[in-house]
Coordinates of C-alpha atoms in Angstrom, one line a residue:
X1 CA 24.8 -118.0 3.2
X2 CA 22.8 -115.5 1.2
X3 CA 22.4 -111.8 2.1
X4 CA 18.7 -112.4 2.8
X5 CA 19.4 -115.3 5.3
X6 CA 22.1 -113.2 7.0
X7 CA 19.7 -110.3 7.4
X8 CA 16.9 -112.5 8.8
X9 CA 19.3 -114.2 11.2
X10 CA 20.6 -110.9 12.5
X11 CA 17.1 -109.5 12.8
X12 CA 15.9 -112.4 14.8
X13 CA 19.0 -112.2 17.1
X14 CA 18.5 -108.4 17.6
X15 CA 14.8 -108.9 18.4
X16 CA 15.6 -111.7 20.9
X17 CA 18.3 -109.6 22.6
X18 CA 16.0 -106.7 22.9
X19 CA 13.2 -108.8 24.3
X20 CA 15.5 -110.3 26.9
X21 CA 16.8 -106.9 27.9
X22 CA 20.4 -107.8 26.9
X23 CA 23.1 -105.5 28.2
X24 CA 26.4 -104.6 26.5
X25 CA 29.6 -105.9 28.1
X26 CA 30.4 -103.3 30.8
X27 CA 33.6 -101.3 31.2
X28 CA 36.2 -102.5 33.7
X29 CA 39.2 -104.8 34.1
X30 CA 37.0 -107.7 33.0
X31 CA 33.6 -108.0 31.3
X32 CA 30.9 -108.0 34.0
X33 CA 27.9 -110.2 34.8
X34 CA 25.9 -107.8 37.0
X35 CA 22.6 -109.8 37.0
X36 CA 20.7 -112.6 35.4
X37 CA 20.1 -110.5 32.3
X38 CA 22.1 -111.5 29.1
X39 CA 25.1 -109.4 28.2
X40 CA 26.3 -109.1 24.6
X41 CA 29.2 -108.1 22.5
X42 CA 28.7 -107.3 18.8
X43 CA 32.2 -105.8 18.2
X44 CA 30.5 -102.9 16.4
X45 CA 32.4 -100.6 18.8
X46 CA 35.6 -101.4 16.9
X47 CA 34.6 -98.8 14.3
X48 CA 36.4 -98.9 11.0
X49 CA 40.0 -98.3 12.1
X50 CA 42.8 -100.8 11.2
X51 CA 44.3 -100.4 14.6
X52 CA 41.2 -100.8 16.7
X53 CA 41.3 -101.5 20.5
X54 CA 39.4 -104.6 21.4
X55 CA 36.5 -104.4 23.9
X56 CA 37.1 -104.4 27.6
X57 CA 38.0 -107.8 29.0
X58 CA 39.3 -109.1 25.7
X59 CA 42.9 -109.9 24.9
X60 CA 44.7 -111.4 21.9
X61 CA 47.5 -113.9 21.8
X62 CA 49.9 -115.6 19.3
X63 CA 51.4 -118.0 21.8
X64 CA 51.2 -121.8 21.5
X65 CA 50.1 -122.0 25.1
X66 CA 48.2 -118.8 25.7
X67 CA 47.5 -117.4 29.2
X68 CA 45.4 -114.4 30.0
X69 CA 48.1 -112.8 32.1
X70 CA 50.9 -113.2 29.7
X71 CA 53.0 -110.1 28.9
X72 CA 53.1 -111.1 25.3
X73 CA 49.3 -110.5 24.8
X74 CA 48.1 -107.6 22.7
X75 CA 44.8 -105.7 22.6
X76 CA 44.4 -104.1 19.2
X77 CA 43.7 -105.2 15.6
X78 CA 46.3 -104.8 12.9
X79 CA 44.2 -104.4 9.8
X80 CA 40.6 -103.7 8.7
X81 CA 38.5 -104.9 5.7
X82 CA 36.5 -102.5 3.6
X83 CA 34.8 -105.0 1.3
X84 CA 38.2 -105.4 -0.4
X85 CA 40.1 -108.5 -1.5
X86 CA 42.5 -108.6 1.5
X87 CA 45.5 -110.9 1.4
X88 CA 47.9 -109.8 4.1
X89 CA 48.0 -111.8 7.3
X90 CA 46.9 -110.0 10.5
X91 CA 44.4 -109.6 13.3
X92 CA 41.4 -108.1 11.5
X93 CA 38.6 -105.7 12.2
X94 CA 36.2 -107.2 9.7
X95 CA 33.5 -105.3 7.9
X96 CA 31.6 -105.8 4.7
X97 CA 32.5 -102.4 3.3
X98 CA 34.4 -99.2 4.1
X99 CA 31.6 -97.6 6.2
X100 CA 30.1 -100.8 7.6
X101 CA 29.0 -100.5 11.2
X102 CA 28.5 -104.2 11.6
X103 CA 32.0 -105.4 12.7
X104 CA 33.7 -108.7 13.8
X105 CA 37.0 -109.7 15.4
X106 CA 39.2 -112.3 13.8
X107 CA 42.3 -113.4 11.9
X108 CA 43.8 -114.2 8.5
X109 CA 46.9 -116.4 9.0
X110 CA 49.8 -116.5 6.5
X111 CA 53.4 -117.5 6.2
X112 CA 54.4 -114.4 8.1
X113 CA 51.4 -114.3 10.5
X114 CA 51.5 -117.7 12.1
X115 CA 48.9 -119.9 13.6
X116 CA 47.5 -120.4 16.2
X117 CA 45.9 -117.1 17.1
X118 CA 43.6 -116.6 20.1
X119 CA 40.8 -114.4 21.4
X120 CA 40.5 -114.4 25.2
X121 CA 37.8 -112.9 27.5
X122 CA 37.8 -112.5 31.3
X123 CA 34.3 -112.3 32.8
X124 CA 33.7 -111.3 36.5
X125 CA 30.6 -112.2 38.4
X126 CA 29.4 -108.9 40.0
X127 CA 25.8 -110.0 40.6
X128 CA 26.3 -110.6 44.3
X129 CA 25.0 -114.1 43.9
X130 CA 26.4 -117.4 42.6
X131 CA 26.4 -118.1 38.9
X132 CA 25.3 -121.7 38.7
X133 CA 25.3 -122.0 34.9
X134 CA 26.4 -119.9 32.0
X135 CA 25.0 -120.1 28.5
X136 CA 27.4 -118.9 25.8
X137 CA 26.2 -118.1 22.2
X138 CA 28.4 -116.7 19.4
X139 CA 28.8 -116.6 15.6
X140 CA 31.8 -117.7 13.7
X141 CA 32.0 -115.8 10.4
X142 CA 34.0 -116.6 7.3
X143 CA 35.1 -113.7 5.1
X144 CA 37.7 -115.4 2.8
X145 CA 38.4 -118.9 1.5
X146 CA 41.7 -120.6 2.0
X147 CA 43.3 -123.7 0.6
X148 CA 44.4 -124.8 4.1
X149 CA 42.0 -126.4 6.6
X150 CA 41.4 -124.5 9.8
X151 CA 39.8 -125.3 13.2
X152 CA 38.0 -122.8 15.3
X153 CA 38.1 -124.1 18.9
X154 CA 36.4 -123.0 22.2
X155 CA 37.9 -123.3 25.7
X156 CA 37.1 -122.2 29.3
X157 CA 39.3 -121.7 32.3
X158 CA 39.0 -120.8 36.0
X159 CA 42.5 -119.1 36.1
X160 CA 43.2 -118.0 32.5
X161 CA 46.1 -120.5 32.2
X162 CA 44.8 -124.1 32.4
X163 CA 42.1 -124.5 29.7
X164 CA 39.3 -127.0 29.2
X165 CA 38.0 -127.7 25.7
X166 CA 34.3 -127.2 25.0
X167 CA 33.8 -129.1 21.8
X168 CA 30.3 -127.9 21.4
X169 CA 31.8 -124.5 20.4
X170 CA 34.3 -126.0 17.9
X171 CA 34.0 -125.7 14.1
X172 CA 36.1 -127.3 11.4
X173 CA 36.6 -125.4 8.1
X174 CA 37.9 -127.8 5.4
X175 CA 40.5 -126.6 2.9
X176 CA 39.0 -124.6 -0.1
X177 CA 40.0 -125.0 -3.7
X178 CA 41.7 -121.5 -3.6
X179 CA 42.2 -118.3 -1.7
X180 CA 40.2 -116.0 -3.9
X181 CA 36.5 -116.3 -2.7
X182 CA 35.5 -113.3 -0.6
X183 CA 32.1 -113.3 1.3
X184 CA 30.4 -110.0 2.0
X185 CA 28.3 -110.5 4.0
X186 CA 30.2 -113.4 5.6
X187 CA 29.2 -117.0 5.8
X188 CA 28.0 -117.6 9.4
X189 CA 27.9 -120.5 11.7
X190 CA 26.0 -120.1 15.0
X191 CA 27.2 -121.9 18.2
X192 CA 25.6 -122.5 21.6
X193 CA 27.5 -123.9 24.6
X194 CA 25.9 -124.6 28.0
X195 CA 28.3 -124.4 30.9
X196 CA 26.5 -126.2 33.7
X197 CA 27.5 -126.7 37.3
X198 CA 29.8 -123.6 37.1
X199 CA 29.0 -122.4 40.7
X200 CA 31.0 -119.2 40.1
X201 CA 31.1 -117.3 43.4
X202 CA 30.3 -113.6 43.7
X203 CA 33.3 -111.6 42.7
X204 CA 35.0 -114.5 41.0
X205 CA 36.4 -114.4 37.4
X206 CA 35.9 -116.9 34.6
X207 CA 37.8 -117.1 31.3
X208 CA 36.7 -117.9 27.7
X209 CA 39.0 -118.5 24.7
X210 CA 38.5 -118.9 21.0
X211 CA 41.4 -120.3 19.0
X212 CA 42.1 -120.2 15.2
X213 CA 44.3 -123.2 14.4
X214 CA 45.7 -124.1 11.0
X215 CA 46.1 -127.8 10.0
X216 CA 49.8 -128.4 9.5
X217 CA 50.8 -124.7 9.1
X218 CA 49.7 -121.1 8.6
X219 CA 49.9 -120.3 4.9
X220 CA 46.8 -120.0 2.7
X221 CA 44.7 -119.0 5.7
X222 CA 41.0 -118.5 5.9
X223 CA 39.5 -115.2 7.0
X224 CA 37.6 -116.2 10.2
X225 CA 36.0 -114.0 13.0
X226 CA 34.0 -114.0 16.2
X227 CA 30.8 -112.0 16.4
X228 CA 27.5 -111.6 18.3
X229 CA 28.6 -113.0 21.6
X230 CA 25.9 -113.4 24.2
X231 CA 26.4 -114.6 27.8
X232 CA 23.4 -115.6 29.9
X233 CA 24.0 -116.4 33.5
X234 CA 21.7 -118.5 35.7
X235 CA 21.9 -117.2 39.3
X236 CA 21.5 -119.4 42.4
X237 CA 22.0 -119.4 46.2
X238 CA 24.8 -120.3 48.5
X239 CA 28.4 -119.2 48.5
X240 CA 29.4 -121.1 45.4
X241 CA 32.9 -122.4 44.7
X242 CA 35.5 -119.7 45.4
X243 CA 38.0 -119.1 42.6
X244 CA 41.6 -119.0 43.8
X245 CA 43.5 -115.9 42.7
X246 CA 46.9 -114.3 43.4
X247 CA 47.9 -110.6 42.9
X248 CA 51.6 -110.0 42.8
X249 CA 52.6 -106.6 44.3
X250 CA 53.8 -104.0 41.8
X251 CA 57.6 -103.4 42.3
X252 CA 60.9 -103.1 40.5
X253 CA 62.7 -104.6 43.5
X254 CA 66.4 -103.9 43.2
X255 CA 66.6 -103.6 39.4
X256 CA 69.0 -103.2 37.7
X257 CA 70.9 -106.3 38.8
X258 CA 74.5 -107.3 38.0
X259 CA 75.0 -111.1 38.1
X260 CA 77.9 -113.4 37.3
X261 CA 78.2 -117.1 36.4
X262 CA 79.1 -117.8 40.1
X263 CA 77.0 -115.2 42.0
X264 CA 73.3 -114.5 42.0
X265 CA 71.5 -111.4 43.4
X266 CA 71.0 -110.5 47.0
X267 CA 67.7 -111.7 48.5
X268 CA 64.7 -109.4 48.0
X269 CA 61.0 -109.5 49.0
X270 CA 58.1 -110.3 46.7
X271 CA 54.8 -109.2 48.2
X272 CA 51.5 -110.7 47.1
X273 CA 47.8 -111.1 48.1
X274 CA 45.8 -114.3 47.6
X275 CA 42.2 -115.5 48.0
X276 CA 40.6 -118.9 47.8
X277 CA 43.5 -121.0 49.3
X278 CA 43.6 -123.3 52.3
X279 CA 45.6 -122.3 55.3
X280 CA 49.3 -123.2 54.9
X281 CA 49.2 -123.2 51.1
X282 CA 52.6 -122.9 49.5
X283 CA 53.3 -120.0 47.1
X284 CA 56.3 -119.5 44.8
X285 CA 57.9 -116.6 43.0
X286 CA 58.4 -117.3 39.4
X287 CA 60.8 -115.5 37.0
X288 CA 59.9 -114.9 33.3
X289 CA 62.2 -115.0 30.3
X290 CA 64.0 -111.8 29.3
X291 CA 61.0 -111.2 26.9
X292 CA 58.5 -111.2 29.8
X293 CA 57.1 -114.6 28.9
X294 CA 56.4 -117.0 31.8
X295 CA 56.5 -120.9 31.7
X296 CA 53.2 -122.6 31.2
X297 CA 53.6 -124.5 34.5
X298 CA 54.3 -123.7 38.2
X299 CA 57.6 -125.6 38.4
X300 CA 60.1 -123.8 36.1
X301 CA 61.8 -120.5 36.9
X302 CA 61.1 -120.7 40.6
X303 CA 63.3 -118.2 42.5
X304 CA 61.7 -118.3 46.0
X305 CA 58.8 -119.9 48.0
X306 CA 57.0 -119.7 51.3
X307 CA 53.6 -119.8 52.9
X308 CA 53.1 -116.1 53.6
X309 CA 53.7 -112.7 52.0
X310 CA 56.4 -111.5 51.3
X311 CA 58.4 -114.3 49.7
X312 CA 62.2 -114.2 49.8
X313 CA 63.5 -114.5 46.3
X314 CA 67.0 -114.6 44.7
X315 CA 67.9 -114.2 41.0
X316 CA 70.1 -117.3 40.2
X317 CA 73.7 -117.0 39.0
X318 CA 74.1 -117.2 35.3
X319 CA 70.8 -115.6 34.4
X320 CA 71.2 -114.1 30.9
X321 CA 71.3 -110.4 30.4
X322 CA 68.0 -108.7 29.4
X323 CA 65.7 -105.8 30.3
X324 CA 62.2 -107.4 30.1
X325 CA 62.2 -109.8 33.0
X326 CA 59.0 -110.0 35.2
X327 CA 58.1 -111.8 38.4
X328 CA 54.8 -113.4 39.4
X329 CA 53.6 -115.5 42.4
X330 CA 52.1 -119.0 41.6
X331 CA 50.7 -121.9 43.6
X332 CA 50.1 -125.6 43.0
X333 CA 47.1 -126.2 45.2
X334 CA 45.0 -125.3 43.3
X335 CA 47.2 -124.5 40.3
X336 CA 47.0 -120.7 40.1
X337 CA 49.1 -118.2 38.3
X338 CA 49.1 -114.7 39.7
X339 CA 49.5 -111.4 38.0
X340 CA 53.1 -110.2 37.4
X341 CA 54.9 -107.4 39.2
X342 CA 54.0 -104.8 36.5
X343 CA 57.5 -103.5 35.9
X344 CA 60.4 -104.7 33.8
X345 CA 63.5 -105.9 35.5
X346 CA 67.0 -105.4 34.0
X347 CA 69.7 -108.1 34.5
X348 CA 73.3 -107.7 33.3
X349 CA 75.4 -110.9 33.3
X350 CA 79.1 -110.2 33.7
X351 CA 81.5 -112.0 31.3
X352 CA 83.3 -115.1 32.6
X353 CA 86.7 -113.2 32.1
X354 CA 87.3 -109.5 32.1
X355 CA 90.9 -108.9 31.0
X356 CA 92.6 -105.6 32.0
X357 CA 95.5 -104.1 30.2
X358 CA 97.7 -101.5 32.0
X359 CA 101.0 -99.8 31.2
X360 CA 102.1 -98.1 34.4
X361 CA 105.2 -96.0 34.8
X362 CA 105.4 -97.1 38.4
X363 CA 103.7 -99.3 40.9
X364 CA 99.9 -98.9 40.7
X365 CA 96.9 -100.6 42.5
X366 CA 93.6 -101.3 40.7
X367 CA 90.6 -102.2 42.9
X368 CA 87.9 -104.3 41.3
X369 CA 84.2 -103.6 41.8
X370 CA 82.1 -106.1 43.7
X371 CA 83.7 -109.3 44.9
X372 CA 87.3 -109.7 44.0
X373 CA 90.9 -109.1 45.0
X374 CA 93.1 -106.0 44.5
X375 CA 95.3 -106.2 41.4
X376 CA 98.8 -104.8 41.6
X377 CA 100.7 -103.8 38.4
X378 CA 104.4 -103.2 38.6
X379 CA 106.5 -101.2 36.2
X380 CA 109.0 -103.4 34.3
X381 CA 111.9 -102.9 31.9
X382 CA 111.0 -100.9 28.8
X383 CA 110.0 -103.0 25.8
X384 CA 112.7 -103.5 23.2
X385 CA 112.6 -101.1 20.3
X386 CA 111.7 -102.6 16.9
X387 CA 114.6 -104.1 15.0
X388 CA 116.8 -101.5 13.3
X389 CA 118.9 -102.1 10.2
X390 CA 121.5 -99.6 9.2
X391 CA 120.9 -98.4 5.7
X392 CA 123.6 -96.4 3.9
X393 CA 122.3 -93.5 2.0
X394 CA 124.1 -92.0 -1.0
X395 CA 126.5 -89.2 0.0
X396 CA 125.9 -89.7 3.8
X397 CA 128.4 -90.7 6.4
X398 CA 127.6 -93.4 9.0
X399 CA 126.5 -90.9 11.5
X400 CA 123.6 -90.0 9.2
X401 CA 122.3 -93.6 9.0
X402 CA 118.7 -94.0 10.4
X403 CA 116.2 -96.6 11.3
X404 CA 113.9 -97.9 8.5
X405 CA 110.2 -96.9 8.4
X406 CA 109.1 -100.4 9.4
X407 CA 110.8 -102.9 11.7
X408 CA 113.1 -105.5 10.3
X409 CA 114.0 -108.8 12.0
X410 CA 117.8 -108.6 11.4
X411 CA 120.3 -105.9 12.3
X412 CA 122.8 -105.4 9.4
X413 CA 126.4 -104.4 10.3
X414 CA 127.7 -101.2 8.7
X415 CA 130.5 -101.4 6.2
X416 CA 133.6 -99.2 6.7
X417 CA 135.9 -98.4 3.7
X418 CA 139.3 -96.9 4.9
X419 CA 140.9 -94.0 3.0
X420 CA 144.2 -94.3 0.9
X421 CA 147.5 -94.7 2.9
X422 CA 148.6 -91.4 4.5
X423 CA 152.2 -90.3 5.1
X424 CA 152.8 -89.5 8.8
X425 CA 155.6 -86.9 9.8
X426 CA 157.3 -87.3 13.1
X427 CA 157.0 -84.4 15.4
X428 CA 160.4 -82.5 15.7
X429 CA 162.1 -82.4 19.1
X430 CA 161.8 -79.3 21.1
X431 CA 165.0 -77.1 21.0
X432 CA 166.0 -73.5 21.5
X433 CA 166.8 -73.0 17.9
X434 CA 164.4 -73.5 15.0
X435 CA 164.9 -76.6 13.1
X436 CA 165.6 -74.8 9.9
X437 CA 168.5 -72.9 11.4

């Protein structure tokens, strides 16, 4: 797309938003829909920094099965373009030149910066009315060619975990002949998606996701970005369809924990609050991996369940050591994944055997920690000395023989050589007169 056509497109978009009274996405834990007026995000607030924080409500993910509440998500770019010929993989703050104020958020995948990559947004209905429908408009911008085909995909979700594809927001980018064509301004594809029958209740949250997916790998990626997002709600009457949600209480419980292959942790309480569930619904406490990543379902890693807060939970025997564990509360009806406990848990798994070596001089008692019996070590006979071999030294008598510097396995007998024969004189008898008289 030429510079002139890009300028005219942006001018028409800007005039349309101004005429409609479009509002920027508001600050808060999520982006807000405060009224029927359109809200917009141009990403120009990223500035020109390489490590730029994404706008409120947005999160980034590199997981194969992304979820908005995952502890592995991140919220800042890793690189910025300045009109340069960029080649390193990363999450990019795209701009046409070093001082460009028109920015976009996207990715360049590579062998070391794998695909897929995701942009996620949480949107809360704060209008006080039901959002019956939601119109979503956005641009997909291409800044660099790549010899691998990529797909830009669009999804929606009521809980940030289970996603529904919206193919009207998808765009395929076929493989290019090379990786050397840079587009400043970018090549732009505009998308419009109508989400009808949404019936989003007042106070409820809805989730949007854009995914950058390479065909068969990540190398030779294309520089693709999201820009000029516009959300236009249609308000209605009635209570709408309440969205189920769970908030797990913030706690470290009894961390740190010491487990063994046979014994788990003592029971502890996991508090939570929930809305949008029928009476008697079952809730479950779910344990993450040591890296803080939860399963993509509500059946694995369950450590406790019940119908009311708090839930009694127990860490299972044999849980591997780690210091990044988290806990969240989930439910199956409807499938809902709660927030996590907000604090890392430390688990230490004791080894299967723990040998103890003692050399007492007398009876001693060693008491183990935790479950176990008292060990008694008794003094025994001294250990035999290393083997000694007598070694005759020149000019030394047998009493000067000494042990060698290193032990030998055989004790050699000393050799005695008697002196020459000696004449023995008998002792004279005792008498009054000397024997020479």
